[in-house]
Amino acid sequence: MTSTLLDSRVAAALTRMFAEADAQMPLLGEMFGKDSVPGESSAQERADALSEFYLPVTPEAGRLLYTLVRASRPTTVVEFGMSLGISAIHLASAVRDNGEGRVVTTELNEQKVAVASGNFADAGLDDLITVLHGDALETLAAIDGPVQFVLLDGWKDLYLQVLQLLEPRLAPGALVVADNTSMPGLQPYLDYLRDPANGYVSVHFPVRDADSMEISCRA
Ligand SMILES: C[S@@+](CC[C@H](N)C(=O)[O-])C[C@H]1O[C@@H](n2cnc3c(N)ncnc32)[C@H](O)[C@@H]1O
């Protein structure tokens, strides 16, 4: 028994993609240093300004996502914020190994949709991944439930709205994983998830330095 993460096509795609993402870090730092992506611009403007950047989950977070999907065996996984597809490849690898399920992922930037779709084909996982192009607040409004696993990794100011949009379709016991929860602007999201009146059991999970997740279960 092995894992699809170790399949030669998947491993080669992830190795290439993480290496490309690492090589982008200095330029990304420069862009934020120069304030080339102002926080007050629209979600679409921010997505287009960052159209070439991976902004991925870390390898550790990717393996955590794989592990959680293997353990929870969701039939529908929803991802908010696909970028170039690193996290979706981890999610779909777990779905492949579960033997059933699908990943529905969303991306605002058209160029990223094209590149990620090529990456999914390279990895041999495109049959498991449905890519929705557009604003997740619109594209996710129409997806069928029940949803048993959600990854929130788009713009941070939209996490709570996206979660609340999906809430009526969340199955009991659904896992909601939010990335980068130490970033500014996420307190309203964390307050909501940590208030038992809203129906979640939630825990802060430090994946590694400067990369923490909030893992929440729909009670
Ligand atoms: C941090 S990156 C995602 C990284 C990806 N999960 C990975 O690990 O490879 C965030 C992505 O969310 C996309 N995004 C932001 N707001 C969005 C929205 N409202 N609808 C769809 N995609 C959005 C951005 O364009 C960007 O590519």
CSV table of C-alpha atoms and ligand atoms in Angstrom, one decimal:
chain,number,residue,atom,x,y,z
A,1,MET,CA,0.0,0.0,0.0
A,2,THR,CA,1.4,3.4,-1.0
A,3,SER,CA,0.2,6.9,-1.4
A,4,THR,CA,-0.7,8.8,-4.5
A,5,LEU,CA,1.6,11.6,-3.2
A,6,LEU,CA,4.4,9.2,-4.1
A,7,ASP,CA,3.1,8.4,-7.6
A,8,SER,CA,5.8,9.4,-10.1
A,9,ARG,CA,3.6,11.9,-11.9
A,10,VAL,CA,2.3,13.5,-8.7
A,11,ALA,CA,5.6,13.6,-7.0
A,12,ALA,CA,7.3,15.2,-10.1
A,13,ALA,CA,4.6,17.8,-10.5
A,14,LEU,CA,4.7,18.8,-6.8
A,15,THR,CA,8.6,18.9,-6.8
A,16,ARG,CA,8.6,21.2,-9.8
A,17,MET,CA,5.8,23.4,-8.4
A,18,PHE,CA,7.3,23.8,-4.9
A,19,ALA,CA,10.7,24.6,-6.5
A,20,GLU,CA,9.0,27.3,-8.7
A,21,ALA,CA,7.1,28.7,-5.7
A,22,ASP,CA,10.4,28.9,-3.7
A,23,ALA,CA,12.1,30.7,-6.6
A,24,GLN,CA,9.3,33.3,-6.6
A,25,MET,CA,9.8,34.3,-2.9
A,26,PRO,CA,12.2,37.2,-3.4
A,27,LEU,CA,10.1,38.8,-6.1
A,28,LEU,CA,7.0,38.3,-4.0
A,29,GLY,CA,8.6,40.0,-1.0
A,30,GLU,CA,9.6,42.9,-3.2
A,31,MET,CA,6.1,43.3,-4.5
A,32,PHE,CA,4.6,43.4,-1.0
A,33,GLY,CA,7.5,45.7,0.1
A,34,LYS,CA,6.7,48.2,-2.7
A,35,ASP,CA,3.0,47.9,-1.8
A,36,SER,CA,2.3,46.8,-5.4
A,37,VAL,CA,-0.7,44.8,-4.1
A,38,PRO,CA,-2.6,47.3,-2.0
A,39,GLY,CA,-4.9,45.7,0.6
A,40,GLU,CA,-7.7,48.0,-0.3
A,41,SER,CA,-7.9,46.9,-4.0
A,42,SER,CA,-10.7,44.6,-5.1
A,43,ALA,CA,-10.4,40.8,-4.8
A,44,GLN,CA,-10.1,40.6,-8.6
A,45,GLU,CA,-7.4,43.3,-8.8
A,46,ARG,CA,-5.4,41.5,-6.1
A,47,ALA,CA,-5.8,38.1,-7.9
A,48,ASP,CA,-4.7,39.6,-11.2
A,49,ALA,CA,-1.7,41.4,-9.7
A,50,LEU,CA,-0.5,38.0,-8.3
A,51,SER,CA,-1.4,35.9,-11.4
A,52,GLU,CA,2.0,34.4,-11.7
A,53,PHE,CA,2.5,33.6,-8.0
A,54,TYR,CA,1.8,30.2,-6.4
A,55,LEU,CA,1.3,31.5,-2.8
A,56,PRO,CA,1.0,27.8,-1.8
A,57,VAL,CA,0.4,25.9,1.3
A,58,THR,CA,3.7,24.5,2.8
A,59,PRO,CA,4.7,20.9,2.1
A,60,GLU,CA,3.8,20.1,5.7
A,61,ALA,CA,0.4,21.7,5.3
A,62,GLY,CA,-0.1,19.8,2.1
A,63,ARG,CA,0.6,16.5,3.9
A,64,LEU,CA,-1.7,17.5,6.7
A,65,LEU,CA,-4.5,18.1,4.1
A,66,TYR,CA,-3.8,14.7,2.5
A,67,THR,CA,-4.0,13.1,5.9
A,68,LEU,CA,-7.2,14.8,7.0
A,69,VAL,CA,-9.0,13.9,3.7
A,70,ARG,CA,-7.8,10.3,4.0
A,71,ALA,CA,-9.1,10.0,7.5
A,72,SER,CA,-12.4,11.8,7.0
A,73,ARG,CA,-13.2,10.2,3.6
A,74,PRO,CA,-15.3,13.1,2.2
A,75,THR,CA,-17.3,12.6,-1.0
A,76,THR,CA,-17.1,16.4,-1.7
A,77,VAL,CA,-14.1,18.5,-0.9
A,78,VAL,CA,-14.4,22.2,-1.6
A,79,GLU,CA,-11.4,24.5,-1.9
A,80,PHE,CA,-11.7,28.3,-1.8
A,81,GLY,CA,-8.5,29.7,-3.5
A,82,MET,CA,-6.9,27.2,-6.0
A,83,SER,CA,-4.0,29.4,-7.3
A,84,LEU,CA,-1.8,27.1,-9.4
A,85,GLY,CA,-3.0,23.9,-7.7
A,86,ILE,CA,-0.5,22.7,-5.1
A,87,SER,CA,-3.1,22.2,-2.4
A,88,ALA,CA,-5.7,20.8,-4.8
A,89,ILE,CA,-3.1,18.1,-5.9
A,90,HIS,CA,-2.8,17.1,-2.2
A,91,LEU,CA,-6.5,17.0,-1.7
A,92,ALA,CA,-7.1,15.0,-5.0
A,93,SER,CA,-4.3,12.5,-4.1
A,94,ALA,CA,-6.2,11.7,-0.9
A,95,VAL,CA,-9.5,11.4,-2.8
A,96,ARG,CA,-7.8,9.0,-5.3
A,97,ASP,CA,-6.5,6.9,-2.4
A,98,ASN,CA,-10.0,6.9,-0.7
A,99,GLY,CA,-11.4,5.4,-3.9
A,100,GLU,CA,-14.3,7.8,-4.0
A,101,GLY,CA,-15.0,11.5,-3.9
A,102,ARG,CA,-14.3,14.7,-5.8
A,103,VAL,CA,-12.5,18.1,-5.3
A,104,VAL,CA,-14.3,21.3,-6.4
A,105,THR,CA,-11.9,24.2,-6.4
A,106,THR,CA,-12.3,27.9,-7.2
A,107,GLU,CA,-10.1,30.6,-8.7
A,108,LEU,CA,-10.6,34.2,-9.7
A,109,ASN,CA,-7.7,34.6,-12.1
A,110,GLU,CA,-8.1,33.3,-15.6
A,111,GLN,CA,-4.4,32.7,-16.2
A,112,LYS,CA,-4.2,30.6,-13.0
A,113,VAL,CA,-7.1,28.5,-14.1
A,114,ALA,CA,-5.4,27.6,-17.3
A,115,VAL,CA,-2.0,26.8,-15.7
A,116,ALA,CA,-3.5,24.8,-12.8
A,117,SER,CA,-5.6,22.8,-15.2
A,118,GLY,CA,-2.4,21.8,-17.0
A,119,ASN,CA,-0.8,21.0,-13.7
A,120,PHE,CA,-3.7,18.7,-12.7
A,121,ALA,CA,-3.4,16.9,-16.1
A,122,ASP,CA,0.4,16.5,-15.6
A,123,ALA,CA,-0.2,14.9,-12.2
A,124,GLY,CA,-2.9,12.6,-13.7
A,125,LEU,CA,-5.5,13.9,-11.2
A,126,ASP,CA,-7.7,16.1,-13.5
A,127,ASP,CA,-10.5,13.5,-13.6
A,128,LEU,CA,-11.1,14.2,-9.8
A,129,ILE,CA,-10.9,18.0,-9.8
A,130,THR,CA,-13.6,20.4,-11.0
A,131,VAL,CA,-12.2,23.9,-11.5
A,132,LEU,CA,-14.7,26.8,-11.1
A,133,HIS,CA,-13.5,30.0,-12.6
A,134,GLY,CA,-14.8,33.2,-11.0
A,135,ASP,CA,-15.6,34.7,-7.6
A,136,ALA,CA,-16.1,31.9,-5.1
A,137,LEU,CA,-19.0,33.9,-3.6
A,138,GLU,CA,-20.8,33.2,-6.9
A,139,THR,CA,-19.4,29.9,-8.2
A,140,LEU,CA,-19.8,28.1,-4.8
A,141,ALA,CA,-23.4,29.3,-4.4
A,142,ALA,CA,-24.6,26.6,-6.8
A,143,ILE,CA,-22.6,23.5,-5.9
A,144,ASP,CA,-24.4,20.4,-4.7
A,145,GLY,CA,-24.1,19.3,-1.1
A,146,PRO,CA,-23.4,17.6,1.2
A,147,VAL,CA,-19.9,19.0,1.6
A,148,GLN,CA,-17.7,17.1,4.1
A,149,PHE,CA,-14.4,18.9,3.7
A,150,VAL,CA,-13.6,22.6,3.1
A,151,LEU,CA,-10.2,24.3,2.6
A,152,LEU,CA,-10.3,28.1,2.9
A,153,ASP,CA,-7.2,29.6,1.3
A,154,GLY,CA,-8.4,32.5,-0.8
A,155,TRP,CA,-8.2,36.1,0.3
A,156,LYS,CA,-8.5,36.2,4.0
A,157,ASP,CA,-11.2,38.9,4.3
A,158,LEU,CA,-13.6,36.5,2.5
A,159,TYR,CA,-13.2,33.4,4.7
A,160,LEU,CA,-16.2,34.0,6.8
A,161,GLN,CA,-18.5,34.9,3.9
A,162,VAL,CA,-17.4,31.8,2.0
A,163,LEU,CA,-17.9,29.6,5.0
A,164,GLN,CA,-21.4,31.0,5.7
A,165,LEU,CA,-22.3,30.5,2.0
A,166,LEU,CA,-21.4,26.8,2.3
A,167,GLU,CA,-22.8,26.3,5.8
A,168,PRO,CA,-26.3,25.1,4.7
A,169,ARG,CA,-24.6,22.3,2.7
A,170,LEU,CA,-22.1,21.2,5.4
A,171,ALA,CA,-22.6,17.7,6.6
A,172,PRO,CA,-22.5,16.9,10.3
A,173,GLY,CA,-18.9,16.3,11.2
A,174,ALA,CA,-17.6,18.3,8.2
A,175,LEU,CA,-14.0,19.5,8.6
A,176,VAL,CA,-13.3,23.2,7.7
A,177,VAL,CA,-9.6,23.9,7.5
A,178,ALA,CA,-8.5,27.6,7.2
A,179,ASP,CA,-4.9,28.4,6.2
A,180,ASN,CA,-2.7,31.3,7.3
A,181,THR,CA,-4.8,32.1,10.3
A,182,SER,CA,-2.1,34.2,11.9
A,183,MET,CA,-2.6,36.8,9.2
A,184,PRO,CA,-4.2,40.1,10.0
A,185,GLY,CA,-7.9,40.4,9.4
A,186,LEU,CA,-8.9,36.9,10.4
A,187,GLN,CA,-10.0,37.6,13.9
A,188,PRO,CA,-13.8,37.9,13.0
A,189,TYR,CA,-13.5,34.4,11.3
A,190,LEU,CA,-11.8,32.9,14.3
A,191,ASP,CA,-14.2,34.5,16.8
A,192,TYR,CA,-17.1,33.0,14.8
A,193,LEU,CA,-15.6,29.5,14.6
A,194,ARG,CA,-14.7,29.5,18.3
A,195,ASP,CA,-18.1,30.6,19.6
A,196,PRO,CA,-19.8,27.3,20.4
A,197,ALA,CA,-23.2,29.0,19.6
A,198,ASN,CA,-22.2,28.8,15.9
A,199,GLY,CA,-22.0,25.0,15.9
A,200,TYR,CA,-18.3,24.3,15.6
A,201,VAL,CA,-15.5,22.7,17.7
A,202,SER,CA,-12.4,24.5,16.6
A,203,VAL,CA,-8.7,24.3,17.3
A,204,HIS,CA,-5.6,26.4,16.3
A,205,PHE,CA,-3.0,24.2,14.7
A,206,PRO,CA,0.5,25.5,14.2
A,207,VAL,CA,1.7,23.6,11.1
A,208,ARG,CA,5.2,25.2,11.2
A,209,ASP,CA,6.6,28.7,11.8
A,210,ALA,CA,4.5,31.4,10.3
A,211,ASP,CA,2.0,28.9,9.0
A,212,SER,CA,-0.9,28.1,11.2
A,213,MET,CA,-4.2,26.7,10.4
A,214,GLU,CA,-7.6,26.7,12.2
A,215,ILE,CA,-9.2,23.2,12.0
A,216,SER,CA,-12.9,23.2,12.8
A,217,CYS,CA,-15.5,20.5,12.9
A,218,ARG,CA,-19.2,21.1,12.2
A,219,ALA,CA,-20.6,19.7,15.4
B,1,LIG,C1,-3.1,31.7,-1.2
B,1,LIG,S1,-3.5,31.4,-2.8
B,1,LIG,C2,-4.1,29.8,-2.8
B,1,LIG,C3,-3.0,28.8,-2.8
B,1,LIG,C4,-3.4,27.4,-3.0
B,1,LIG,N1,-4.4,27.0,-2.1
B,1,LIG,C5,-2.2,26.4,-2.9
B,1,LIG,O1,-1.9,26.0,-1.8
B,1,LIG,O2,-1.6,26.1,-4.0
B,1,LIG,C6,-5.1,32.3,-2.9
B,1,LIG,C7,-5.8,32.3,-4.2
B,1,LIG,O3,-7.1,32.6,-4.0
B,1,LIG,C8,-7.6,33.2,-5.2
B,1,LIG,N2,-8.8,34.0,-4.8
B,1,LIG,C9,-8.9,35.0,-3.9
B,1,LIG,N3,-10.1,35.5,-3.8
B,1,LIG,C10,-10.9,34.7,-4.5
B,1,LIG,C11,-12.3,34.6,-4.8
B,1,LIG,N4,-13.2,35.5,-4.3
B,1,LIG,N5,-12.8,33.6,-5.6
B,1,LIG,C12,-11.9,32.7,-6.1
B,1,LIG,N6,-10.6,32.7,-5.9
B,1,LIG,C13,-10.1,33.7,-5.2
B,1,LIG,C14,-6.5,34.2,-5.6
B,1,LIG,O4,-6.5,34.6,-6.9
B,1,LIG,C15,-5.2,33.3,-5.3
B,1,LIG,O5,-4.8,32.6,-6.4
